[in-house]
XYZ file of C-alpha atoms in Angstrom:
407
model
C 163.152 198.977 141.531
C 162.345 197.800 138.311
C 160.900 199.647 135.366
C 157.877 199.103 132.974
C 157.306 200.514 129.397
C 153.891 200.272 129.061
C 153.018 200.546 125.432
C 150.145 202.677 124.228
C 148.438 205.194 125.599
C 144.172 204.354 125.190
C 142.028 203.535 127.914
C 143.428 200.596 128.754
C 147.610 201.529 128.581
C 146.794 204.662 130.419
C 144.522 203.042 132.950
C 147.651 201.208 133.764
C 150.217 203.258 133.841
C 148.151 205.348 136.221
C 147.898 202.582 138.570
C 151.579 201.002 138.174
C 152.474 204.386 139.391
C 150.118 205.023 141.932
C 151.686 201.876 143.431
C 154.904 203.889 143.502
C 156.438 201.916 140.666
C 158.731 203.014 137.844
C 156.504 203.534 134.580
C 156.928 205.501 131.052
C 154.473 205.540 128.732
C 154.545 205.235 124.720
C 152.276 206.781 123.073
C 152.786 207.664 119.177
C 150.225 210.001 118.879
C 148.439 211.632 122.031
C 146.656 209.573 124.894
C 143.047 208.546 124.098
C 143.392 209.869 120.469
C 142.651 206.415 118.796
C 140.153 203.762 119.081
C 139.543 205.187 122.476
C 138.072 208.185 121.608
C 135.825 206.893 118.908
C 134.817 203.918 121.297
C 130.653 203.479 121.932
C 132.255 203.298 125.251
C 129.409 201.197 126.583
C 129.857 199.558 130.191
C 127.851 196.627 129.744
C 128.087 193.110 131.461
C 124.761 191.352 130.496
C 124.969 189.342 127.441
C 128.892 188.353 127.791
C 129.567 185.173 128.234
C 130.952 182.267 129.660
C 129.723 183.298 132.897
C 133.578 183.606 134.293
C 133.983 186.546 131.200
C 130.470 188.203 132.224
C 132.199 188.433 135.716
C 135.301 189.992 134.785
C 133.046 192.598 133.122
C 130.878 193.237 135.997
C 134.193 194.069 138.109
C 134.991 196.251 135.631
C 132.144 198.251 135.828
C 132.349 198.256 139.360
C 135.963 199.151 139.049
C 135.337 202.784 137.417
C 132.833 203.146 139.828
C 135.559 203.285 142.633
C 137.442 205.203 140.552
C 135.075 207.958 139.948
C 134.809 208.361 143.311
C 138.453 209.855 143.327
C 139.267 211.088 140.223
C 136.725 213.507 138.861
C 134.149 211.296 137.967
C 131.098 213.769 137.263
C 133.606 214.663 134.336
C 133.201 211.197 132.429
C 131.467 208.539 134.321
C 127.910 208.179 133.104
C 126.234 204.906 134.689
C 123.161 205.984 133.330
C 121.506 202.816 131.979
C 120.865 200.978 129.109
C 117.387 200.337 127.980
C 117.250 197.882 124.605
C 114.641 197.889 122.223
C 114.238 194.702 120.409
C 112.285 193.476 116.974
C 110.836 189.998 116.379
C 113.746 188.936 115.060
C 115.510 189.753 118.255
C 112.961 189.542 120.641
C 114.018 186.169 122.202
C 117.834 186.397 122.533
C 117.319 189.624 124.359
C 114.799 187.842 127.062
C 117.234 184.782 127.060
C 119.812 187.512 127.987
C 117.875 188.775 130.839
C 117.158 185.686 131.984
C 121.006 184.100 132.258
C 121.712 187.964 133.833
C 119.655 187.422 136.690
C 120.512 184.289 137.342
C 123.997 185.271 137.940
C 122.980 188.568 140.128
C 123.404 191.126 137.554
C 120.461 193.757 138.068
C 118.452 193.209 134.542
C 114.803 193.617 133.676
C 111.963 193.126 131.174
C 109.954 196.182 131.107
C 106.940 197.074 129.287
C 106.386 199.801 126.427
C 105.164 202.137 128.913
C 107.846 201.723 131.563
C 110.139 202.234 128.551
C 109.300 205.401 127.419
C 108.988 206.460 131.104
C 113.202 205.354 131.037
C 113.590 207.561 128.400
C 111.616 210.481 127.295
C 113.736 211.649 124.061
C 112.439 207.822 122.586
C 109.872 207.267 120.310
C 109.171 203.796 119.721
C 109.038 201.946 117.004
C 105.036 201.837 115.581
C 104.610 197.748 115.834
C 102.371 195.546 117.826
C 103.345 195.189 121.477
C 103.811 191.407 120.696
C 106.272 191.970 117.755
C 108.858 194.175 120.388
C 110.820 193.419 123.956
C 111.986 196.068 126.133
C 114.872 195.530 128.780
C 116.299 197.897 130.878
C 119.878 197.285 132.521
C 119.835 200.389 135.414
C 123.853 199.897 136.173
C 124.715 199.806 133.023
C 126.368 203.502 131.115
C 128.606 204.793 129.019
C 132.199 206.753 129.780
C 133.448 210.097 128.214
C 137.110 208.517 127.595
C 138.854 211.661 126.523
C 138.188 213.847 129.420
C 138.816 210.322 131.422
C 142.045 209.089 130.043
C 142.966 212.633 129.978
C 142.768 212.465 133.988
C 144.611 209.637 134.087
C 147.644 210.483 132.208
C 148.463 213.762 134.050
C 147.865 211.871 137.264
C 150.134 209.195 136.426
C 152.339 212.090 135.488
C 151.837 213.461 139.583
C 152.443 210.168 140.869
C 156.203 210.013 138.791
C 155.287 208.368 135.596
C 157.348 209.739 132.385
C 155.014 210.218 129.026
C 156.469 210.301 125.752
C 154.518 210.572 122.864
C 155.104 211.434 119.188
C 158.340 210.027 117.343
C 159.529 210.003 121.199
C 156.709 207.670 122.028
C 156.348 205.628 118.443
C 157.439 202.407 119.373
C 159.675 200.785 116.156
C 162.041 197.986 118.484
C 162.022 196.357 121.573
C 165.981 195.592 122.678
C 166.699 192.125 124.652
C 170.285 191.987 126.173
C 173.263 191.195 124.572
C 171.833 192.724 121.149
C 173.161 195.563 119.643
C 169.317 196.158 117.931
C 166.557 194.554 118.140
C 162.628 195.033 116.185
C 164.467 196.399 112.994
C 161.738 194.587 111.018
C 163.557 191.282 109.837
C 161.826 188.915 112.656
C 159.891 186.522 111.560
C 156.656 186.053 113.720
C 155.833 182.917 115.081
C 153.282 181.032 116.540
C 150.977 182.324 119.470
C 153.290 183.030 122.583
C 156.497 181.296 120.497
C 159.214 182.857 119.579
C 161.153 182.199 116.372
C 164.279 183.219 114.769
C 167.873 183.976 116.102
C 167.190 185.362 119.134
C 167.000 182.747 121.974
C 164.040 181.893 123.714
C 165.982 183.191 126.871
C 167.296 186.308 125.523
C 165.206 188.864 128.369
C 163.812 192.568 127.056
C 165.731 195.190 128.338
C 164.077 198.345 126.728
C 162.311 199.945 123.565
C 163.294 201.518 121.055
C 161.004 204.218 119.778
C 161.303 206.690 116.500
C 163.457 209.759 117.867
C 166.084 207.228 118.207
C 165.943 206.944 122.162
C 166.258 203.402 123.947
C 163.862 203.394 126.883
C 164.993 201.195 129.178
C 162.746 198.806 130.553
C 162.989 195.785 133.117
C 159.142 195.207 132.020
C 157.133 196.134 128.694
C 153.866 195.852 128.388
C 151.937 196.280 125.095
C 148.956 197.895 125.267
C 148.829 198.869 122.051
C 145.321 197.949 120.931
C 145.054 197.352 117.096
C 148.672 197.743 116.938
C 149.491 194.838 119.090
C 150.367 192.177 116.148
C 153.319 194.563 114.950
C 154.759 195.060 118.507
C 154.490 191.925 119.699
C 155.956 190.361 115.743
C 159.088 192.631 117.509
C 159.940 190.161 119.395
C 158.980 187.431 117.201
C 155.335 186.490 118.661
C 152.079 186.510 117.102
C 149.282 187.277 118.730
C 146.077 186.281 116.949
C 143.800 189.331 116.040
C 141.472 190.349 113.546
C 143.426 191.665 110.943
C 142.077 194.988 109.635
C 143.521 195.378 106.554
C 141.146 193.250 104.384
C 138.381 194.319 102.205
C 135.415 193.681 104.610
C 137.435 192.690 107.382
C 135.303 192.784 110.813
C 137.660 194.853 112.891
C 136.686 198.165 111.559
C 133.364 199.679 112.824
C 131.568 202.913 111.728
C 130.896 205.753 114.149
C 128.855 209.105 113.581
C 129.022 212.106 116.107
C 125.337 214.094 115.444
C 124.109 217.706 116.609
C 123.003 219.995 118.253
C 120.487 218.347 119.484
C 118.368 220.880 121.993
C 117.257 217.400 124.047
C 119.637 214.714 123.963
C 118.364 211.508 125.161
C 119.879 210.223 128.872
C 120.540 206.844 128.709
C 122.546 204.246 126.304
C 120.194 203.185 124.106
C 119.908 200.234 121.688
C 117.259 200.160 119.302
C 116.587 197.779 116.218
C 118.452 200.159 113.898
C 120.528 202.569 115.467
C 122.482 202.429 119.164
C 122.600 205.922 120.874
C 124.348 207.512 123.785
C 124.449 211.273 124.556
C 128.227 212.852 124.055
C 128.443 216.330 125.422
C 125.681 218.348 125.971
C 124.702 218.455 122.884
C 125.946 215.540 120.743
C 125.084 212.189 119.818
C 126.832 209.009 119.082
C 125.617 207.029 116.743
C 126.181 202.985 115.580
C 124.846 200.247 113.881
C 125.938 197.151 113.630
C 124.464 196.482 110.227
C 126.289 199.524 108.455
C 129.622 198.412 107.821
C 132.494 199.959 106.239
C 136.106 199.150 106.157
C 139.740 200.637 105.743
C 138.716 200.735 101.864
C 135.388 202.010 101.879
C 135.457 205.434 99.405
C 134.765 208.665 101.155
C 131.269 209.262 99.487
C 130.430 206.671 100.475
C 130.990 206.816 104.278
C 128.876 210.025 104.199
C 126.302 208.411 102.960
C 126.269 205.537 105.218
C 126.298 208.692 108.280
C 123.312 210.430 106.677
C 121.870 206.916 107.087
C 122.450 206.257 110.268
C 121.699 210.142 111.558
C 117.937 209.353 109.469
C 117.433 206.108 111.795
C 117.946 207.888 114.698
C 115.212 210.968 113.892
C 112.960 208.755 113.679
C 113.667 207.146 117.357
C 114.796 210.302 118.762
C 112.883 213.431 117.113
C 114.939 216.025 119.018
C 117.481 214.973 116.540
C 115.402 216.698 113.532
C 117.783 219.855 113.349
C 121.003 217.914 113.977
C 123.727 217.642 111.231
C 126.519 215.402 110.825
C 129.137 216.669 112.812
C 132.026 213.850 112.377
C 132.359 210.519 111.427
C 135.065 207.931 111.202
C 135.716 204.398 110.473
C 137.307 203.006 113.574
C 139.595 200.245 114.189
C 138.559 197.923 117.026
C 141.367 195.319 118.831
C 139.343 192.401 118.303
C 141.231 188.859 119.895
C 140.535 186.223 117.141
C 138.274 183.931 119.794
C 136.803 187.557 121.423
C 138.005 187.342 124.592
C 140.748 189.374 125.488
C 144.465 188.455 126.169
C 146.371 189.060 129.448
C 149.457 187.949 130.518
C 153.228 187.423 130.578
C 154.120 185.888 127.137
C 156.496 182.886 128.519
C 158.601 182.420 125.609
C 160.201 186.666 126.063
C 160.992 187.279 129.603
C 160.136 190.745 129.941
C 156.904 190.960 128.040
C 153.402 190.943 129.007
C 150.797 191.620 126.820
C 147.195 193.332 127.230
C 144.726 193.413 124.014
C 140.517 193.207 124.455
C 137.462 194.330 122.719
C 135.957 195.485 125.672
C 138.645 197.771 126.947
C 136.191 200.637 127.801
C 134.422 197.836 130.292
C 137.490 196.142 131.535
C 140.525 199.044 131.556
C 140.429 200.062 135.130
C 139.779 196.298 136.513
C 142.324 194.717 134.282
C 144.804 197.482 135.070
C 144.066 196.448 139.367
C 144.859 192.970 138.309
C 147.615 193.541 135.699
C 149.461 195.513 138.380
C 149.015 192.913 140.768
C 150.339 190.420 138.039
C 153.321 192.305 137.520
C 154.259 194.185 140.992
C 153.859 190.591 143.152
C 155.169 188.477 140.315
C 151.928 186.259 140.588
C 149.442 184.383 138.242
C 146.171 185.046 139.403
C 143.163 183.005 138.544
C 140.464 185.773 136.994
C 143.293 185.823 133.942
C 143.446 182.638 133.868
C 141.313 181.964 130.874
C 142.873 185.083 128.718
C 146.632 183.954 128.331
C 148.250 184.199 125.304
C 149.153 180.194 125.031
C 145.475 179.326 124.576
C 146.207 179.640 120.765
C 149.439 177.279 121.044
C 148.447 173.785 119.288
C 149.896 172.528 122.835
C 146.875 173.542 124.848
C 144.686 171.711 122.164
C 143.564 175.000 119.911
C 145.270 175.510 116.889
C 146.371 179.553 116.465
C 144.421 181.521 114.187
């Protein structure tokens, strides 16, 4: 039987490892700190399908939302799955991408509506809209649309992947610093030099198979298989083995990778659905908690602590005035978060050619995608198969071979 290391344990690593094992297979997951503690957690964690495109990426989507939809029917869904709806408020300025979104949505079967300013605040009570002329605002409401609770959800998954024989090692045990190929006495000691997307460079040779990991408490975990799942961490694992996989660096000064999230209460009447207005997105968290973004207030790994609580109060006043239950609420937490972001956006999926041994799973939309990639990843890596919905999303798209230089 052969064994997998899958590396990190978010939504999408633990969504994995779940299934791997489910399909009886031999799987330990790394995780440095504790499943779901990272970008997961802090994720908007909004299943949403409408306005991603090429068509071929909006269906991948789709089947992901679909996907946790199965999978709340078996794993305690009514503790995290929330397909609640999205309803989208939109300004002049916005008004006709989100009808051209609607539009290409139905077209391709996805259930998506225009609604008017009435219907609208019959979708959602808790709103107060914006005081503008009808003409200057759009409404759309996506009904199969919602958000997921990923804590209590990867939570779920990770002890049943631990029922169904997975090993989880987290901490130093889990903090992944080498990955060993055979015939190497160590390997990922930090000399490698990283090469171009899905190439390998240095001494090693190109044939030179994985054979394990090496993680901070000094243990080698051996592995037939590793796959990194390791979010904004992927660049460093992957430079282990002397491959570079293009994503946003977040490191920077005003580098796009980071986003800013606010957590808001009590709030005696959260609102129900997702909600995306012109200057604050919303979704309930907990009973009585709100998450708050905005795509227009920025920060970055550098931004100065004042500052950040500034930029919460800021976004917790644009939400009182489009939710007024949220009058008493308070700034409860806030955090700048890093988000894997692919350098062309769409994620990457597949066995990197160039390392036998390695396969490698990175996207901005985990939330969306985790449990349908992890079906297909499995089926990847159990039948030893290329299947076509990854086509698109394999790492040698960057290679100056297929025609796209690596960025």
């Amino acid at each position: 039987m052969l064994r997998y290391a899958v590396i990190g344990g978010g939504i999408v690593g633990a969504a994995l490892a779940d299934r791997l094992a489910g399909e009886g297979a031999s799987v330990t997951l790394l995780e440095q700190d504790r499943p779901g503690r990272a970008t997961s957690r802090w994720s908007l964690a909004w299943l949403n399908a409408a306005a991603k495109t090429p068509e071929a990426y909006h269906r991948l989507n789709a089947d992901g939302m679909r996907a946790w939809a199965r999978l709340a029917a078996e794993l305690d869904g009514h503790a995290w799955y929330r397909p609640v709806g999205n309803l989208e408020v939109a300004d002049a300025g916005r008004r006709d991408r989100l009808e051209a979104t609607v539009t290409r949505a139905r077209a391709w079967g996805y259930a998506a509506r225009l609604v008017d300013r009435d219907e609208a605040a019959g979708i959602e009570p808790a709103l107060r809209l914006p005081d503008a002329p009808a003409r200057d605002l759009s409404f759309a409401w996506f009904p199969e649309e919602g958000y997921l609770l990923t804590e209590p959800l990867v939570e779920r998954l990770v002890a049943r992947a631990r029922r169904r024989g997975a090993r989880v090692h987290t901490g130093d045990a889990g903090r992944v610093t080498g990955l060993q190929r055979a015939g190497e006495a160590a390997w990922g000691g930090g000399t490698e030099r990283a090469g171009e997307a899905g190439q390998v460079t240095g001494a090693k040779g190109p044939g030179d198979r994985i054979i394990g990991v090496r993680t901070a408490a000094g243990d080698l975990v051996p592995a037939d298989v590793v796959v990194c799942c390791a979010g904004r961490w992927t660049a460093g694992v992957a430079a282990m083995a002397g491959i570079r996989v293009p994503i946003v660096d977040p490191e920077p000064p005003g580098s796009t990778a980071p986003g800013f999230v606010v957590r808001v209460g009590p709030v005696e009447v959260p609102p129900t659905r997702v909600l995306h207005t012109p200057g604050v997105h919303l979704r309930p968290h907990g009973p009585h908690t709100v998450h708050l973004e905005a795509g227009d207030v920025t920060a970055d790994l550098h931004t100065p602590e004042p500052v950040l609580r500034d930029l919460a109060d800021t976004l917790l006043e644009r939400a009182r005035r489009v939710v007024p239950s949220l009058r008493e609420a308070r700034v409860q937490e806030y955090r700048v978060c890093v988000r894997p972001m692919p350098a062309d956006g769409m994620p990457v999926a597949g066995a990197v050619g160039a390392v036998p041994g390695l396969y490698v799973v990175v996207t901005h939309s985990g939330v969306t995608l985790a449990a349908h990639l992890a079906e297909l990843v499995t089926r990847e890596l159990l039948e030893d198969v290329r299947l076509p919905e990854l086509a698109p999303y394999r790492l040698e798209r960057f290679t100056e071979d297929s025609g796209r230089a690596a960025s």
